[in-house]
Amino acid sequence: MTLRGRLTAAFLAVVLGPVLLGALFVASTLGSVDRSRSTERLAVAAATVRTSLDALCQQLRAAADAVALAGGDPAGAAGQVVSRGLATAVVVSDVAGHVTYRTPDAPPTPWQECAGATTTGPVRALAVRVDRRDRAGAALGTVAAAHPVDPALVARLAAATGVAVTLLDDGTGPARVTHTTEASGVRDAVLAAAGRLDDEQVSETADGRYVRRIGPSPEQPLPLVLSVPSDRPPGLDTVLVGAVMLAALLAVLAAWRLARVTTRPLVELAAAVDRVAHGDLTARVPVRTRDELGRLAGAFNRMTRETGAYVAALTSSRDQLRGHLAVLGDTLASTHDLQRILRVILNSAIAATGARAGAVLLVEPGAMLVAQCSEGLDGRCPDGDDPATLRVPLGSGVLGAVAATGVPQRGRVEPDDVPPGEPRCRTYIAVPFAAPGPAASALPGTAGTADGPADPGVPGPAGVPAARTTTDDAPTLELPGGATGGPVGRSGSGADAVAAIGVLALYDRLGADEFDDDDLVTLRTFAGHAAVAVQNVRVHEEAQRLSLTDPLTGLWNYRYLRESIRREVERASRFGRMLSVLALDLDRFKDVNDTYGHAAGDTVLAEFARRVRGEIREVDLAFRQGGEEFVLLLPETDARGAAIVAERLGAAIRDTSIPVEVHAGSPVPVRVTVSIGIAVYPDHAGTGQEVLEAADDALYAAKAAGRDTYRLSARRTAGVRELPVPAGAVSPADGLPRAGRATAPGRPESPGDEESPAGDEQLGSALTGPDASRGGPGPARSGAGSARPPAGGGASSGPHPPRQSRGR
């Protein structure tokens, strides 16, 4: 709606509002007054009817009493009563109820007694019945005096009350007329309204009559309907409607004239603004008056002159800004804090383009674009209005299409056409960025070990996705808007599709309708810096990972072992948990090297590491300490759980030979075994180094016992003694082993429970039973186990391993 239309509507609302409210008030007030007066008239008429009928009943009672006291000549007394007009008919009955005398021309029955029960059907007469007795008080019968209920009686009641009176057949059924003084034209409407009423209620008919229904009741035995016409002046509604229409017409004419005079300078100002918006900074507005609109026109003319000078200065400063941003990008690329780098890049891009909001998204596993940082998206995101939840499937919507095709896009979005899962906006621009240089051929996260590529099913150290390749027969990407393989809206030119690792997106440019080609060039510069920063951070993380892993087996190395055991001991001490350490050594591994060569030995070590990973949880950590020596850290695992793991590791190595190639010949099966030493913190040691030494001592004990076995450390920490744990031991309620003394089920701890010399042998026998082979009952590793985890789901291979335990 134009400003002129809004001003006209506002004036009409101001003028016509009070007029309409006044008309409604007058109409409602007159209606209320009319209803109140009519209700009062009907109340007075109802009281008059009750009084008249009560007087008639008293007269009939007097007539009946006179006949009853006449003694032996009731017929003569009845004739006198009738002749004097006290009653129309008299009926005398004996004790048995037989009529002994009836006056001529008595009205037909049924008669409605004044104080009796209501009769069924039309009332023909009102009657009063009294008992007749002799001088001794003995009952002689009854005397009934009656008066007919006819049109004359109804007419007298209407004359006495001043309202129309209608006598109904029956007070309980539908409204059926016996006698009435209503005009024939309104009778049906009055009866219809009376049929919906109960006693003493008032209703209004469609033609303006008020109706009240009274009786039958002990005070008023007749079912009557009273009605009065409305006192409202005829044609009042027509007069009110005409007055309102006339006022509306005059108001429209006045509003149109006033709006036209007021908005003329504004129309000229709007035309000049449109010219300026299209780049014509020479547009000027004529100053016709010295009021507020005149001052506005003068200010606009000054603003256009100054804007022309500002545009020239901004054109030159924008080129300088791009140079400064390039230097800024080189500086940011030298740091390794990815979140901080991306946020600086995003804020610089928003400031350079004048956008209201923006986000940087990176491709993560599962073909998802996930927001790493955002600005100004509060209240715009589809998922709970939280920018951290911005996740877009690759190939879906605008952002997914940009990442999938590598083609930048910009344009306008209608409010109803916002792609699902993306922020709400009016305009947008999105630019992809890929790893620079040769790294663009494969995404980070696919680097392998020194001997070959990493397993594609195992995530990289920082959780980056494995490389994804596309084929010529891959399905064509279908983009929003019906386009295939192309951008939405207007795309940037000269961009070849590349495998993007992320997207830089900006929304709602301030001071302009859409982002232009200059914004696209600027945003590409920032996207290039973001790509360099991401690549540098990932290379740094990969280098860090390689410095902490063994290149042959892919397990953690000795450097990370020292850091990890310190961290795990601190965690176990803080939460009161147990930590089991397993020291593993391949038996007679030197014979394998001497017999088959060092290449075969490397194959055995790599296969041994793979089987170890297949037998432990994701939360467990596996290390190559050096040569054929390995170490396992099992968090939240007691001695029984560690023994179960040792049994499984021994079986996994012992039961299946390892094929190795010797001098380019056919593979030769090599059978190897492993000796394992077990130590538990805090039962066997109080520090990380001590528990490692305890496990190493237990390993030497296993070697001395004949190899291909495991032994539990014989060390004890001060104040702690280890009790044998039977196979049916009960774990704590949370399913995790506790540090401290173990107690058999149903058996309290007692100072008299001294450790037996054969404690280790008892524990070993308890762990080699049927429960040890299949894991036994119980949660976590408190002496129980779950099914063996699948191959490839073994030890974590990143600097920050996940802490979610699957239990054993």
PDB file of N, CA and C in Angstrom, residues 532-570:
ATOM      1  N   VAL A 532      43.646 -22.257   2.836  1.00  0.00           N
ATOM      2  CA  VAL A 532      45.037 -22.383   3.273  1.00  0.00           C
ATOM      3  C   VAL A 532      45.100 -22.646   4.770  1.00  0.00           C
ATOM      4  N   ALA A 533      44.255 -21.931   5.540  1.00  0.00           N
ATOM      5  CA  ALA A 533      44.273 -22.112   6.990  1.00  0.00           C
ATOM      6  C   ALA A 533      43.865 -23.529   7.367  1.00  0.00           C
ATOM      7  N   VAL A 534      42.770 -24.040   6.749  1.00  0.00           N
ATOM      8  CA  VAL A 534      42.315 -25.394   7.056  1.00  0.00           C
ATOM      9  C   VAL A 534      43.385 -26.416   6.698  1.00  0.00           C
ATOM     10  N   GLN A 535      44.004 -26.226   5.520  1.00  0.00           N
ATOM     11  CA  GLN A 535      45.030 -27.170   5.101  1.00  0.00           C
ATOM     12  C   GLN A 535      46.224 -27.141   6.041  1.00  0.00           C
ATOM     13  N   ASN A 536      46.664 -25.947   6.453  1.00  0.00           N
ATOM     14  CA  ASN A 536      47.800 -25.848   7.367  1.00  0.00           C
ATOM     15  C   ASN A 536      47.505 -26.525   8.702  1.00  0.00           C
ATOM     16  N   VAL A 537      46.286 -26.298   9.217  1.00  0.00           N
ATOM     17  CA  VAL A 537      45.924 -26.906  10.497  1.00  0.00           C
ATOM     18  C   VAL A 537      45.891 -28.418  10.376  1.00  0.00           C
ATOM     19  N   ARG A 538      45.354 -28.923   9.280  1.00  0.00           N
ATOM     20  CA  ARG A 538      45.262 -30.369   9.128  1.00  0.00           C
ATOM     21  C   ARG A 538      46.643 -31.002   8.913  1.00  0.00           C
ATOM     22  N   VAL A 539      47.492 -30.298   8.186  1.00  0.00           N
ATOM     23  CA  VAL A 539      48.857 -30.812   8.025  1.00  0.00           C
ATOM     24  C   VAL A 539      49.560 -30.839   9.372  1.00  0.00           C
ATOM     25  N   HIS A 540      49.342 -29.796  10.171  1.00  0.00           N
ATOM     26  CA  HIS A 540      49.942 -29.757  11.495  1.00  0.00           C
ATOM     27  C   HIS A 540      49.421 -30.912  12.357  1.00  0.00           C
ATOM     28  N   GLU A 541      48.106 -31.159  12.313  1.00  0.00           N
ATOM     29  CA  GLU A 541      47.535 -32.258  13.086  1.00  0.00           C
ATOM     30  C   GLU A 541      48.065 -33.607  12.598  1.00  0.00           C
ATOM     31  N   GLU A 542      48.228 -33.750  11.272  1.00  0.00           N
ATOM     32  CA  GLU A 542      48.758 -35.012  10.744  1.00  0.00           C
ATOM     33  C   GLU A 542      50.201 -35.223  11.186  1.00  0.00           C
ATOM     34  N   ALA A 543      50.967 -34.131  11.178  1.00  0.00           N
ATOM     35  CA  ALA A 543      52.347 -34.247  11.638  1.00  0.00           C
ATOM     36  C   ALA A 543      52.400 -34.608  13.123  1.00  0.00           C
ATOM     37  N   GLN A 544      51.498 -34.013  13.885  1.00  0.00           N
ATOM     38  CA  GLN A 544      51.444 -34.345  15.305  1.00  0.00           C
ATOM     39  C   GLN A 544      51.076 -35.811  15.504  1.00  0.00           C
ATOM     40  N   ARG A 545      50.107 -36.291  14.705  1.00  0.00           N
ATOM     41  CA  ARG A 545      49.706 -37.697  14.818  1.00  0.00           C
ATOM     42  C   ARG A 545      50.859 -38.628  14.466  1.00  0.00           C
ATOM     43  N   LEU A 546      51.580 -38.293  13.375  1.00  0.00           N
ATOM     44  CA  LEU A 546      52.689 -39.152  12.973  1.00  0.00           C
ATOM     45  C   LEU A 546      53.792 -39.166  14.013  1.00  0.00           C
ATOM     46  N   SER A 547      53.953 -38.061  14.755  1.00  0.00           N
ATOM     47  CA  SER A 547      54.992 -38.030  15.778  1.00  0.00           C
ATOM     48  C   SER A 547      54.622 -38.867  16.990  1.00  0.00           C
ATOM     49  N   LEU A 548      53.363 -39.252  17.111  1.00  0.00           N
ATOM     50  CA  LEU A 548      52.914 -40.023  18.261  1.00  0.00           C
ATOM     51  C   LEU A 548      52.536 -41.455  17.914  1.00  0.00           C
ATOM     52  N   THR A 549      52.677 -41.870  16.669  1.00  0.00           N
ATOM     53  CA  THR A 549      52.284 -43.218  16.273  1.00  0.00           C
ATOM     54  C   THR A 549      53.474 -43.973  15.709  1.00  0.00           C
ATOM     55  N   ASP A 550      53.368 -45.274  15.763  1.00  0.00           N
ATOM     56  CA  ASP A 550      54.393 -46.151  15.212  1.00  0.00           C
ATOM     57  C   ASP A 550      54.110 -46.352  13.729  1.00  0.00           C
ATOM     58  N   PRO A 551      55.042 -46.054  12.833  1.00  0.00           N
ATOM     59  CA  PRO A 551      54.742 -46.125  11.391  1.00  0.00           C
ATOM     60  C   PRO A 551      54.483 -47.534  10.888  1.00  0.00           C
ATOM     61  N   LEU A 552      55.024 -48.561  11.561  1.00  0.00           N
ATOM     62  CA  LEU A 552      54.838 -49.928  11.078  1.00  0.00           C
ATOM     63  C   LEU A 552      53.481 -50.479  11.448  1.00  0.00           C
ATOM     64  N   THR A 553      53.095 -50.347  12.707  1.00  0.00           N
ATOM     65  CA  THR A 553      51.856 -50.974  13.194  1.00  0.00           C
ATOM     66  C   THR A 553      50.666 -50.012  13.233  1.00  0.00           C
ATOM     67  N   GLY A 554      50.911 -48.707  13.171  1.00  0.00           N
ATOM     68  CA  GLY A 554      49.836 -47.749  13.301  1.00  0.00           C
ATOM     69  C   GLY A 554      49.379 -47.537  14.732  1.00  0.00           C
ATOM     70  N   LEU A 555      50.036 -48.213  15.719  1.00  0.00           N
ATOM     71  CA  LEU A 555      49.702 -48.016  17.129  1.00  0.00           C
ATOM     72  C   LEU A 555      50.446 -46.797  17.665  1.00  0.00           C
ATOM     73  N   TRP A 556      50.027 -46.374  18.872  1.00  0.00           N
ATOM     74  CA  TRP A 556      50.729 -45.265  19.516  1.00  0.00           C
ATOM     75  C   TRP A 556      52.158 -45.700  19.872  1.00  0.00           C
ATOM     76  N   ASN A 557      53.049 -44.703  19.912  1.00  0.00           N
ATOM     77  CA  ASN A 557      54.440 -45.007  20.215  1.00  0.00           C
ATOM     78  C   ASN A 557      54.743 -44.784  21.697  1.00  0.00           C
ATOM     79  N   TYR A 558      56.009 -44.967  22.055  1.00  0.00           N
ATOM     80  CA  TYR A 558      56.401 -44.900  23.464  1.00  0.00           C
ATOM     81  C   TYR A 558      56.233 -43.485  24.021  1.00  0.00           C
ATOM     82  N   ARG A 559      56.446 -42.460  23.195  1.00  0.00           N
ATOM     83  CA  ARG A 559      56.268 -41.093  23.669  1.00  0.00           C
ATOM     84  C   ARG A 559      54.840 -40.860  24.142  1.00  0.00           C
ATOM     85  N   TYR A 560      53.888 -41.307  23.347  1.00  0.00           N
ATOM     86  CA  TYR A 560      52.486 -41.095  23.728  1.00  0.00           C
ATOM     87  C   TYR A 560      52.081 -42.026  24.874  1.00  0.00           C
ATOM     88  N   LEU A 561      52.787 -43.167  25.040  1.00  0.00           N
ATOM     89  CA  LEU A 561      52.511 -44.062  26.157  1.00  0.00           C
ATOM     90  C   LEU A 561      52.758 -43.345  27.489  1.00  0.00           C
ATOM     91  N   ARG A 562      53.869 -42.629  27.612  1.00  0.00           N
ATOM     92  CA  ARG A 562      54.175 -41.945  28.864  1.00  0.00           C
ATOM     93  C   ARG A 562      53.115 -40.882  29.180  1.00  0.00           C
ATOM     94  N   GLU A 563      52.686 -40.156  28.172  1.00  0.00           N
ATOM     95  CA  GLU A 563      51.670 -39.132  28.396  1.00  0.00           C
ATOM     96  C   GLU A 563      50.317 -39.762  28.729  1.00  0.00           C
ATOM     97  N   SER A 564      49.985 -40.838  28.034  1.00  0.00           N
ATOM     98  CA  SER A 564      48.667 -41.458  28.217  1.00  0.00           C
ATOM     99  C   SER A 564      48.540 -42.130  29.574  1.00  0.00           C
ATOM    100  N   ILE A 565      49.579 -42.834  30.014  1.00  0.00           N
ATOM    101  CA  ILE A 565      49.453 -43.533  31.301  1.00  0.00           C
ATOM    102  C   ILE A 565      49.372 -42.534  32.447  1.00  0.00           C
ATOM    103  N   ARG A 566      50.079 -41.390  32.304  1.00  0.00           N
ATOM    104  CA  ARG A 566      49.929 -40.359  33.337  1.00  0.00           C
ATOM    105  C   ARG A 566      48.490 -39.836  33.371  1.00  0.00           C
ATOM    106  N   ARG A 567      47.904 -39.565  32.179  1.00  0.00           N
ATOM    107  CA  ARG A 567      46.541 -39.043  32.119  1.00  0.00           C
ATOM    108  C   ARG A 567      45.521 -40.067  32.628  1.00  0.00           C
ATOM    109  N   GLU A 568      45.706 -41.340  32.274  1.00  0.00           N
ATOM    110  CA  GLU A 568      44.740 -42.356  32.684  1.00  0.00           C
ATOM    111  C   GLU A 568      44.835 -42.644  34.184  1.00  0.00           C
ATOM    112  N   VAL A 569      46.051 -42.608  34.727  1.00  0.00           N
ATOM    113  CA  VAL A 569      46.190 -42.807  36.174  1.00  0.00           C
ATOM    114  C   VAL A 569      45.524 -41.655  36.928  1.00  0.00           C
ATOM    115  N   GLU A 570      45.708 -40.422  36.440  1.00  0.00           N
ATOM    116  CA  GLU A 570      45.053 -39.275  37.080  1.00  0.00           C
ATOM    117  C   GLU A 570      43.537 -39.403  37.010  1.00  0.00           C
TER     118      GLU A 570
END
